[in-house]
PDB file of C-alpha atoms in Angstrom:
ATOM      1  CA  ALA A   1      20.122  -7.713   7.607  1.00 80.00           C
ATOM      2  CA  GLN A   2      17.379  -5.528   6.259  1.00 86.00           C
ATOM      3  CA  LYS A   3      14.506  -6.895   3.779  1.00 93.00           C
ATOM      4  CA  ILE A   4      12.075  -5.070   1.778  1.00 96.00           C
ATOM      5  CA  THR A   5       8.758  -6.697   0.432  1.00 97.00           C
ATOM      6  CA  GLN A   6       6.563  -5.115  -2.071  1.00 97.00           C
ATOM      7  CA  THR A   7       3.902  -7.542  -3.200  1.00 96.00           C
ATOM      8  CA  GLN A   8       2.548  -5.603  -5.974  1.00 95.00           C
ATOM      9  CA  PRO A   9       4.274  -6.009  -9.141  1.00 94.00           C
ATOM     10  CA  GLY A  10       1.808  -4.033 -11.188  1.00 95.00           C
ATOM     11  CA  MET A  11      -1.155  -1.663 -10.407  1.00 96.00           C
ATOM     12  CA  PHE A  12      -3.620   0.079 -12.857  1.00 97.00           C
ATOM     13  CA  VAL A  13      -5.574   3.203 -11.411  1.00 96.00           C
ATOM     14  CA  GLN A  14      -7.855   5.522 -13.000  1.00 97.00           C
ATOM     15  CA  GLU A  15      -6.622   9.056 -13.402  1.00 97.00           C
ATOM     16  CA  LYS A  16      -7.474  11.431 -10.274  1.00 96.00           C
ATOM     17  CA  GLU A  17      -7.973   8.360  -7.918  1.00 97.00           C
ATOM     18  CA  ALA A  18      -5.910   7.729  -4.936  1.00 97.00           C
ATOM     19  CA  VAL A  19      -3.494   4.842  -5.049  1.00 97.00           C
ATOM     20  CA  THR A  20      -1.706   3.036  -2.091  1.00 97.00           C
ATOM     21  CA  LEU A  21       1.428   1.225  -2.862  1.00 98.00           C
ATOM     22  CA  ASP A  22       2.372  -1.546  -0.287  1.00 98.00           C
ATOM     23  CA  CYS A  23       5.675  -1.949   1.313  1.00 98.00           C
ATOM     24  CA  THR A  24       6.673  -4.091   4.260  1.00 97.00           C
ATOM     25  CA  TYR A  25      10.034  -4.285   5.812  1.00 96.00           C
ATOM     26  CA  ASP A  26      12.055  -6.307   8.214  1.00 95.00           C
ATOM     27  CA  THR A  27      15.175  -5.356  10.360  1.00 90.00           C
ATOM     28  CA  SER A  28      16.412  -5.921  13.753  1.00 88.00           C
ATOM     29  CA  ASP A  29      17.784  -2.227  13.849  1.00 86.00           C
ATOM     30  CA  GLN A  30      15.678   0.351  15.978  1.00 87.00           C
ATOM     31  CA  SER A  31      16.836   3.438  14.233  1.00 86.00           C
ATOM     32  CA  TYR A  32      16.248   3.314  10.461  1.00 89.00           C
ATOM     33  CA  GLY A  33      14.759   5.277   7.653  1.00 90.00           C
ATOM     34  CA  LEU A  34      12.177   4.147   5.048  1.00 93.00           C
ATOM     35  CA  PHE A  35      12.263   5.821   1.541  1.00 93.00           C
ATOM     36  CA  TRP A  36      10.272   5.927  -1.720  1.00 96.00           C
ATOM     37  CA  TYR A  37      11.780   6.392  -5.084  1.00 95.00           C
ATOM     38  CA  LYS A  38      10.071   6.975  -8.325  1.00 96.00           C
ATOM     39  CA  GLN A  39      11.688   5.465 -11.504  1.00 94.00           C
ATOM     40  CA  PRO A  40       9.864   6.759 -14.810  1.00 94.00           C
ATOM     41  CA  SER A  41      10.666   4.903 -18.002  1.00 92.00           C
ATOM     42  CA  SER A  42      13.856   7.223 -18.560  1.00 89.00           C
ATOM     43  CA  GLY A  43      15.480   5.237 -15.793  1.00 89.00           C
ATOM     44  CA  GLU A  44      16.652   7.867 -13.260  1.00 90.00           C
ATOM     45  CA  MET A  45      15.740   7.380  -9.564  1.00 91.00           C
ATOM     46  CA  ILE A  46      13.713  10.336  -8.095  1.00 91.00           C
ATOM     47  CA  PHE A  47      13.461  10.743  -4.256  1.00 90.00           C
ATOM     48  CA  LEU A  48       9.776  11.059  -3.134  1.00 93.00           C
ATOM     49  CA  ILE A  49       9.527  10.736   0.496  1.00 92.00           C
ATOM     50  CA  TYR A  50      11.269   9.702   3.780  1.00 91.00           C
ATOM     51  CA  GLN A  51      10.079   8.477   7.169  1.00 92.00           C
ATOM     52  CA  GLY A  52      12.262   7.962  10.157  1.00 89.00           C
ATOM     53  CA  SER A  53      11.571   5.077  12.427  1.00 90.00           C
ATOM     54  CA  TYR A  54      11.146   7.674  15.466  1.00 89.00           C
ATOM     55  CA  ASP A  55       9.013   9.988  13.497  1.00 87.00           C
ATOM     56  CA  GLU A  56       5.739  10.101  15.399  1.00 85.00           C
ATOM     57  CA  GLN A  57       3.813  11.716  12.404  1.00 92.00           C
ATOM     58  CA  ASN A  58       3.463  10.237   9.002  1.00 94.00           C
ATOM     59  CA  ALA A  59       5.580  11.956   6.417  1.00 93.00           C
ATOM     60  CA  THR A  60       3.842  14.035   3.604  1.00 94.00           C
ATOM     61  CA  GLU A  61       5.182  15.728   0.500  1.00 92.00           C
ATOM     62  CA  GLY A  62       2.529  17.266  -1.571  1.00 95.00           C
ATOM     63  CA  ARG A  63       0.630  14.476  -3.059  1.00 97.00           C
ATOM     64  CA  TYR A  64       2.545  11.816  -1.427  1.00 97.00           C
ATOM     65  CA  SER A  65       2.089  10.668   2.039  1.00 97.00           C
ATOM     66  CA  LEU A  66       3.476   7.609   3.892  1.00 96.00           C
ATOM     67  CA  ASN A  67       1.379   5.435   5.931  1.00 96.00           C
ATOM     68  CA  PHE A  68       3.869   4.327   8.446  1.00 95.00           C
ATOM     69  CA  GLN A  69       2.641   1.522  10.776  1.00 95.00           C
ATOM     70  CA  LYS A  70       5.612   0.507  12.844  1.00 94.00           C
ATOM     71  CA  ALA A  71       4.126  -2.295  14.651  1.00 93.00           C
ATOM     72  CA  ARG A  72       3.231  -4.031  11.491  1.00 95.00           C
ATOM     73  CA  LYS A  73       6.346  -2.969   9.746  1.00 95.00           C
ATOM     74  CA  SER A  74       4.647  -1.391   6.924  1.00 97.00           C
ATOM     75  CA  ALA A  75       5.506   1.856   5.144  1.00 97.00           C
ATOM     76  CA  ASN A  76       2.817   2.214   2.356  1.00 98.00           C
ATOM     77  CA  LEU A  77       2.982   5.053  -0.228  1.00 98.00           C
ATOM     78  CA  VAL A  78      -0.274   6.977  -0.867  1.00 98.00           C
ATOM     79  CA  ILE A  79      -0.498   8.985  -3.856  1.00 97.00           C
ATOM     80  CA  SER A  80      -3.688  11.185  -3.709  1.00 95.00           C
ATOM     81  CA  ALA A  81      -5.327  12.626  -7.105  1.00 95.00           C
ATOM     82  CA  SER A  82      -3.174  10.543  -9.460  1.00 96.00           C
ATOM     83  CA  GLN A  83      -1.958  11.941 -12.735  1.00 96.00           C
ATOM     84  CA  LEU A  84      -0.794  10.462 -16.084  1.00 96.00           C
ATOM     85  CA  GLY A  85       2.798  11.578 -15.056  1.00 96.00           C
ATOM     86  CA  ASP A  86       2.666   9.332 -12.175  1.00 97.00           C
ATOM     87  CA  SER A  87       3.100   6.305 -14.344  1.00 97.00           C
ATOM     88  CA  ALA A  88       6.326   4.761 -13.514  1.00 97.00           C
ATOM     89  CA  MET A  89       8.161   2.044 -11.268  1.00 96.00           C
ATOM     90  CA  TYR A  90       8.075   2.717  -7.614  1.00 97.00           C
ATOM     91  CA  PHE A  91      10.608   1.532  -5.191  1.00 96.00           C
ATOM     92  CA  CYS A  92      10.605   1.166  -1.552  1.00 97.00           C
ATOM     93  CA  ALA A  93      13.900   1.115   0.341  1.00 95.00           C
ATOM     94  CA  MET A  94      15.427   1.232   3.841  1.00 93.00           C
ATOM     95  CA  GLY A  95      18.617   2.250   5.427  1.00 88.00           C
ATOM     96  CA  VAL A  96      19.851   2.190   8.943  1.00 82.00           C
ATOM     97  CA  ASN A  97      20.506   5.485  10.412  1.00 66.00           C
ATOM     98  CA  PHE A  98      24.036   6.689  11.509  1.00 63.00           C
ATOM     99  CA  GLY A  99      27.100   5.892   9.569  1.00 59.00           C
ATOM    100  CA  ASN A 100      27.058   4.940   6.004  1.00 63.00           C
ATOM    101  CA  GLU A 101      24.632   2.120   5.602  1.00 73.00           C
ATOM    102  CA  LYS A 102      23.629   1.151   2.196  1.00 87.00           C
ATOM    103  CA  LEU A 103      19.872   1.314   1.072  1.00 92.00           C
ATOM    104  CA  THR A 104      17.987  -1.963   0.548  1.00 93.00           C
ATOM    105  CA  PHE A 105      15.592  -1.949  -2.275  1.00 96.00           C
ATOM    106  CA  GLY A 106      12.221  -3.799  -2.689  1.00 96.00           C
ATOM    107  CA  THR A 107      11.431  -5.271  -6.164  1.00 95.00           C
ATOM    108  CA  GLY A 108       9.113  -2.454  -7.064  1.00 96.00           C
ATOM    109  CA  THR A 109       5.553  -1.825  -8.137  1.00 97.00           C
ATOM    110  CA  ARG A 110       4.873  -0.742 -11.823  1.00 97.00           C
ATOM    111  CA  LEU A 111       1.972   1.746 -11.603  1.00 98.00           C
ATOM    112  CA  THR A 112       0.135   2.696 -14.690  1.00 97.00           C
ATOM    113  CA  ILE A 113      -2.525   5.482 -14.317  1.00 97.00           C
ATOM    114  CA  ILE A 114      -5.257   5.148 -17.058  1.00 97.00           C
ATOM    115  CA  PRO A 115      -6.886   8.323 -18.476  1.00 94.00           C
TER     116      PRO A 115
ATOM    117  CA  GLU B   1      19.926  22.758  -6.919  1.00 76.00           C
ATOM    118  CA  PRO B   2      23.139  20.619  -6.961  1.00 79.00           C
ATOM    119  CA  GLU B   3      22.777  17.209  -8.220  1.00 90.00           C
ATOM    120  CA  VAL B   4      24.802  14.016  -9.004  1.00 94.00           C
ATOM    121  CA  THR B   5      26.019  13.810 -12.468  1.00 95.00           C
ATOM    122  CA  GLN B   6      27.219  10.535 -14.355  1.00 97.00           C
ATOM    123  CA  THR B   7      29.061  10.115 -17.535  1.00 96.00           C
ATOM    124  CA  PRO B   8      28.637   8.483 -19.867  1.00 96.00           C
ATOM    125  CA  SER B   9      24.893   8.154 -19.960  1.00 95.00           C
ATOM    126  CA  HIS B  10      25.278   4.690 -22.001  1.00 96.00           C
ATOM    127  CA  GLN B  11      28.510   2.611 -22.643  1.00 97.00           C
ATOM    128  CA  VAL B  12      28.900  -0.259 -24.806  1.00 97.00           C
ATOM    129  CA  THR B  13      31.750  -2.397 -24.478  1.00 97.00           C
ATOM    130  CA  GLN B  14      33.013  -6.050 -25.668  1.00 97.00           C
ATOM    131  CA  MET B  15      33.250  -8.757 -23.135  1.00 97.00           C
ATOM    132  CA  GLY B  16      36.589  -8.886 -21.487  1.00 97.00           C
ATOM    133  CA  GLN B  17      37.168  -5.165 -21.718  1.00 97.00           C
ATOM    134  CA  GLU B  18      37.771  -2.595 -18.951  1.00 97.00           C
ATOM    135  CA  VAL B  19      35.286   0.104 -18.309  1.00 97.00           C
ATOM    136  CA  ILE B  20      35.364   3.262 -16.132  1.00 97.00           C
ATOM    137  CA  LEU B  21      32.197   4.753 -15.013  1.00 97.00           C
ATOM    138  CA  ARG B  22      32.474   8.432 -13.756  1.00 97.00           C
ATOM    139  CA  CYS B  23      30.594  10.090 -11.312  1.00 97.00           C
ATOM    140  CA  VAL B  24      30.675  13.731  -9.717  1.00 96.00           C
ATOM    141  CA  PRO B  25      28.791  13.718  -6.352  1.00 94.00           C
ATOM    142  CA  ILE B  26      27.364  16.733  -4.809  1.00 91.00           C
ATOM    143  CA  SER B  27      30.192  18.877  -3.547  1.00 88.00           C
ATOM    144  CA  ASN B  28      29.844  18.885   0.209  1.00 85.00           C
ATOM    145  CA  HIS B  29      28.801  15.292   0.446  1.00 88.00           C
ATOM    146  CA  LEU B  30      30.996  12.699   2.144  1.00 87.00           C
ATOM    147  CA  TYR B  31      29.512   9.415   1.549  1.00 90.00           C
ATOM    148  CA  PHE B  32      29.416   7.893  -1.838  1.00 93.00           C
ATOM    149  CA  TYR B  33      27.845   4.663  -3.142  1.00 95.00           C
ATOM    150  CA  TRP B  34      27.394   2.599  -6.403  1.00 97.00           C
ATOM    151  CA  TYR B  35      24.408   0.643  -6.994  1.00 97.00           C
ATOM    152  CA  ARG B  36      23.112  -1.310 -10.027  1.00 97.00           C
ATOM    153  CA  GLN B  37      19.883  -2.457 -11.555  1.00 95.00           C
ATOM    154  CA  ILE B  38      19.872  -5.300 -14.050  1.00 95.00           C
ATOM    155  CA  LEU B  39      17.173  -4.633 -16.612  1.00 91.00           C
ATOM    156  CA  GLY B  40      13.620  -5.292 -15.072  1.00 87.00           C
ATOM    157  CA  GLN B  41      15.207  -6.011 -11.451  1.00 90.00           C
ATOM    158  CA  LYS B  42      15.663  -4.226  -8.325  1.00 91.00           C
ATOM    159  CA  VAL B  43      18.400  -1.777  -7.229  1.00 95.00           C
ATOM    160  CA  GLU B  44      21.090  -3.532  -5.646  1.00 96.00           C
ATOM    161  CA  PHE B  45      23.826  -2.041  -3.637  1.00 95.00           C
ATOM    162  CA  LEU B  46      27.595  -2.502  -4.632  1.00 97.00           C
ATOM    163  CA  VAL B  47      29.771  -0.441  -2.600  1.00 96.00           C
ATOM    164  CA  SER B  48      29.931   2.418  -0.294  1.00 93.00           C
ATOM    165  CA  PHE B  49      32.984   4.919   0.241  1.00 93.00           C
ATOM    166  CA  TYR B  50      34.064   7.207   2.966  1.00 89.00           C
ATOM    167  CA  ASN B  51      37.054   9.021   3.900  1.00 87.00           C
ATOM    168  CA  ASN B  52      39.003   7.685   0.834  1.00 89.00           C
ATOM    169  CA  GLU B  53      38.216   4.075   1.486  1.00 92.00           C
ATOM    170  CA  ILE B  54      35.717   1.379   1.056  1.00 93.00           C
ATOM    171  CA  SER B  55      33.275   1.159   4.034  1.00 90.00           C
ATOM    172  CA  GLU B  56      31.112  -1.813   2.867  1.00 91.00           C
ATOM    173  CA  LYS B  57      30.937  -3.839  -0.151  1.00 93.00           C
ATOM    174  CA  SER B  58      28.330  -6.403  -1.158  1.00 93.00           C
ATOM    175  CA  GLU B  59      28.916 -10.033  -2.552  1.00 93.00           C
ATOM    176  CA  ILE B  60      28.661  -8.650  -6.150  1.00 94.00           C
ATOM    177  CA  PHE B  61      31.618  -6.350  -5.955  1.00 95.00           C
ATOM    178  CA  ASP B  62      34.151  -8.880  -6.410  1.00 93.00           C
ATOM    179  CA  ASP B  63      37.998  -8.576  -7.390  1.00 94.00           C
ATOM    180  CA  GLN B  64      36.827  -7.201 -11.003  1.00 96.00           C
ATOM    181  CA  PHE B  65      35.382  -4.146  -9.481  1.00 97.00           C
ATOM    182  CA  SER B  66      37.370  -1.086  -7.845  1.00 97.00           C
ATOM    183  CA  VAL B  67      36.471   2.194  -6.897  1.00 96.00           C
ATOM    184  CA  GLU B  68      38.495   5.434  -6.560  1.00 94.00           C
ATOM    185  CA  ARG B  69      38.039   9.023  -5.813  1.00 91.00           C
ATOM    186  CA  PRO B  70      41.190  10.281  -7.815  1.00 85.00           C
ATOM    187  CA  ASP B  71      40.824  14.206  -7.411  1.00 85.00           C
ATOM    188  CA  GLY B  72      38.383  15.240  -4.713  1.00 79.00           C
ATOM    189  CA  SER B  73      35.421  15.598  -7.272  1.00 87.00           C
ATOM    190  CA  ASN B  74      35.204  12.621  -9.283  1.00 93.00           C
ATOM    191  CA  PHE B  75      34.099   9.138  -8.112  1.00 95.00           C
ATOM    192  CA  THR B  76      34.806   6.167 -10.443  1.00 97.00           C
ATOM    193  CA  LEU B  77      33.836   2.690 -10.780  1.00 97.00           C
ATOM    194  CA  LYS B  78      36.046   0.332 -12.535  1.00 97.00           C
ATOM    195  CA  ILE B  79      35.288  -3.112 -14.063  1.00 97.00           C
ATOM    196  CA  ARG B  80      38.343  -4.854 -14.973  1.00 96.00           C
ATOM    197  CA  SER B  81      37.068  -7.484 -17.260  1.00 95.00           C
ATOM    198  CA  THR B  82      33.678  -7.206 -18.194  1.00 96.00           C
ATOM    199  CA  LYS B  83      31.319 -10.086 -18.575  1.00 96.00           C
ATOM    200  CA  LEU B  84      27.809 -10.267 -20.177  1.00 96.00           C
ATOM    201  CA  GLU B  85      26.026 -10.215 -16.703  1.00 96.00           C
ATOM    202  CA  ASP B  86      27.528  -7.020 -16.102  1.00 97.00           C
ATOM    203  CA  SER B  87      24.954  -5.426 -18.250  1.00 97.00           C
ATOM    204  CA  ALA B  88      23.042  -3.148 -16.213  1.00 97.00           C
ATOM    205  CA  MET B  89      22.215   0.398 -15.105  1.00 96.00           C
ATOM    206  CA  TYR B  90      24.761   1.702 -12.765  1.00 97.00           C
ATOM    207  CA  PHE B  91      23.823   4.299 -10.202  1.00 97.00           C
ATOM    208  CA  CYS B  92      26.055   6.504  -8.226  1.00 97.00           C
ATOM    209  CA  ALA B  93      24.746   8.191  -5.050  1.00 95.00           C
ATOM    210  CA  SER B  94      25.900  10.535  -2.447  1.00 92.00           C
ATOM    211  CA  ARG B  95      24.910  11.738   0.817  1.00 88.00           C
ATOM    212  CA  PRO B  96      26.165  14.549   3.114  1.00 81.00           C
ATOM    213  CA  ARG B  97      27.271  13.936   6.754  1.00 72.00           C
ATOM    214  CA  ASP B  98      25.142  16.253   8.583  1.00 63.00           C
ATOM    215  CA  ARG B  99      21.877  14.672   7.843  1.00 59.00           C
ATOM    216  CA  VAL B 100      19.746  12.996  10.262  1.00 59.00           C
ATOM    217  CA  ASN B 101      18.437  10.707   7.901  1.00 58.00           C
ATOM    218  CA  ASN B 102      20.659   8.776   5.469  1.00 60.00           C
ATOM    219  CA  GLU B 103      18.865  10.100   2.265  1.00 76.00           C
ATOM    220  CA  GLN B 104      21.046   9.441  -0.727  1.00 84.00           C
ATOM    221  CA  PHE B 105      20.988  11.547  -3.875  1.00 90.00           C
ATOM    222  CA  PHE B 106      21.084   9.324  -7.073  1.00 93.00           C
ATOM    223  CA  GLY B 107      22.698  10.435 -10.297  1.00 95.00           C
ATOM    224  CA  PRO B 108      20.787   9.717 -13.745  1.00 94.00           C
ATOM    225  CA  GLY B 109      22.657   6.218 -14.248  1.00 96.00           C
ATOM    226  CA  THR B 110      25.096   4.862 -16.827  1.00 97.00           C
ATOM    227  CA  ARG B 111      23.528   2.233 -18.979  1.00 96.00           C
ATOM    228  CA  LEU B 112      26.271  -0.539 -19.529  1.00 98.00           C
ATOM    229  CA  THR B 113      25.823  -2.948 -22.250  1.00 97.00           C
ATOM    230  CA  VAL B 114      28.375  -5.651 -22.488  1.00 97.00           C
ATOM    231  CA  LEU B 115      28.407  -7.462 -26.020  1.00 96.00           C
TER     232      LEU B 115
END
């Protein structure tokens, strides 16, 4: 079974600063993927970034990067130059590769950007 | 860009009534999922569906729940006799077969309120 832990229920960050959202995971599988989703107050789930367990380089997508430390089983999301529109809930999730495995989500971090 | 759609966006029903939540996955996708999110909580897996049958279901997905792909485009979740605790946001997601990772594309969700 997979488990995702997000230990920061809420964070406040000044606009234009960088922010790191923590995520640790637990699995016995060797091939898996880690995902970050953003959920604004409107409720939809917006895919941000993906990291495969065999990817040697950290994933980046625009202002988002994933700090993947496999030995520590952590997959932290880094948002550079935060913007007011980044205020939302952020969920870390994992899924086992191959087949049709479900995604297992963490409890989320509510990020608030302060102007 | 193709997207997953869900109808209705909000459904209000009386306890004990049957509800059907509808989803149209992305057309060339082969794996389909339902998740739910109780207000303020994390996203939880309900069921996955592939090749016209359920491939995995969670403990939440009891005999009151069923899924169907009636016509090759729609994917429905039926709750036979709704309970107060079924009130939640229900997300449909889909995934193609030919991706290395198992990134799932989420619909905007249906907010179900049981009175």
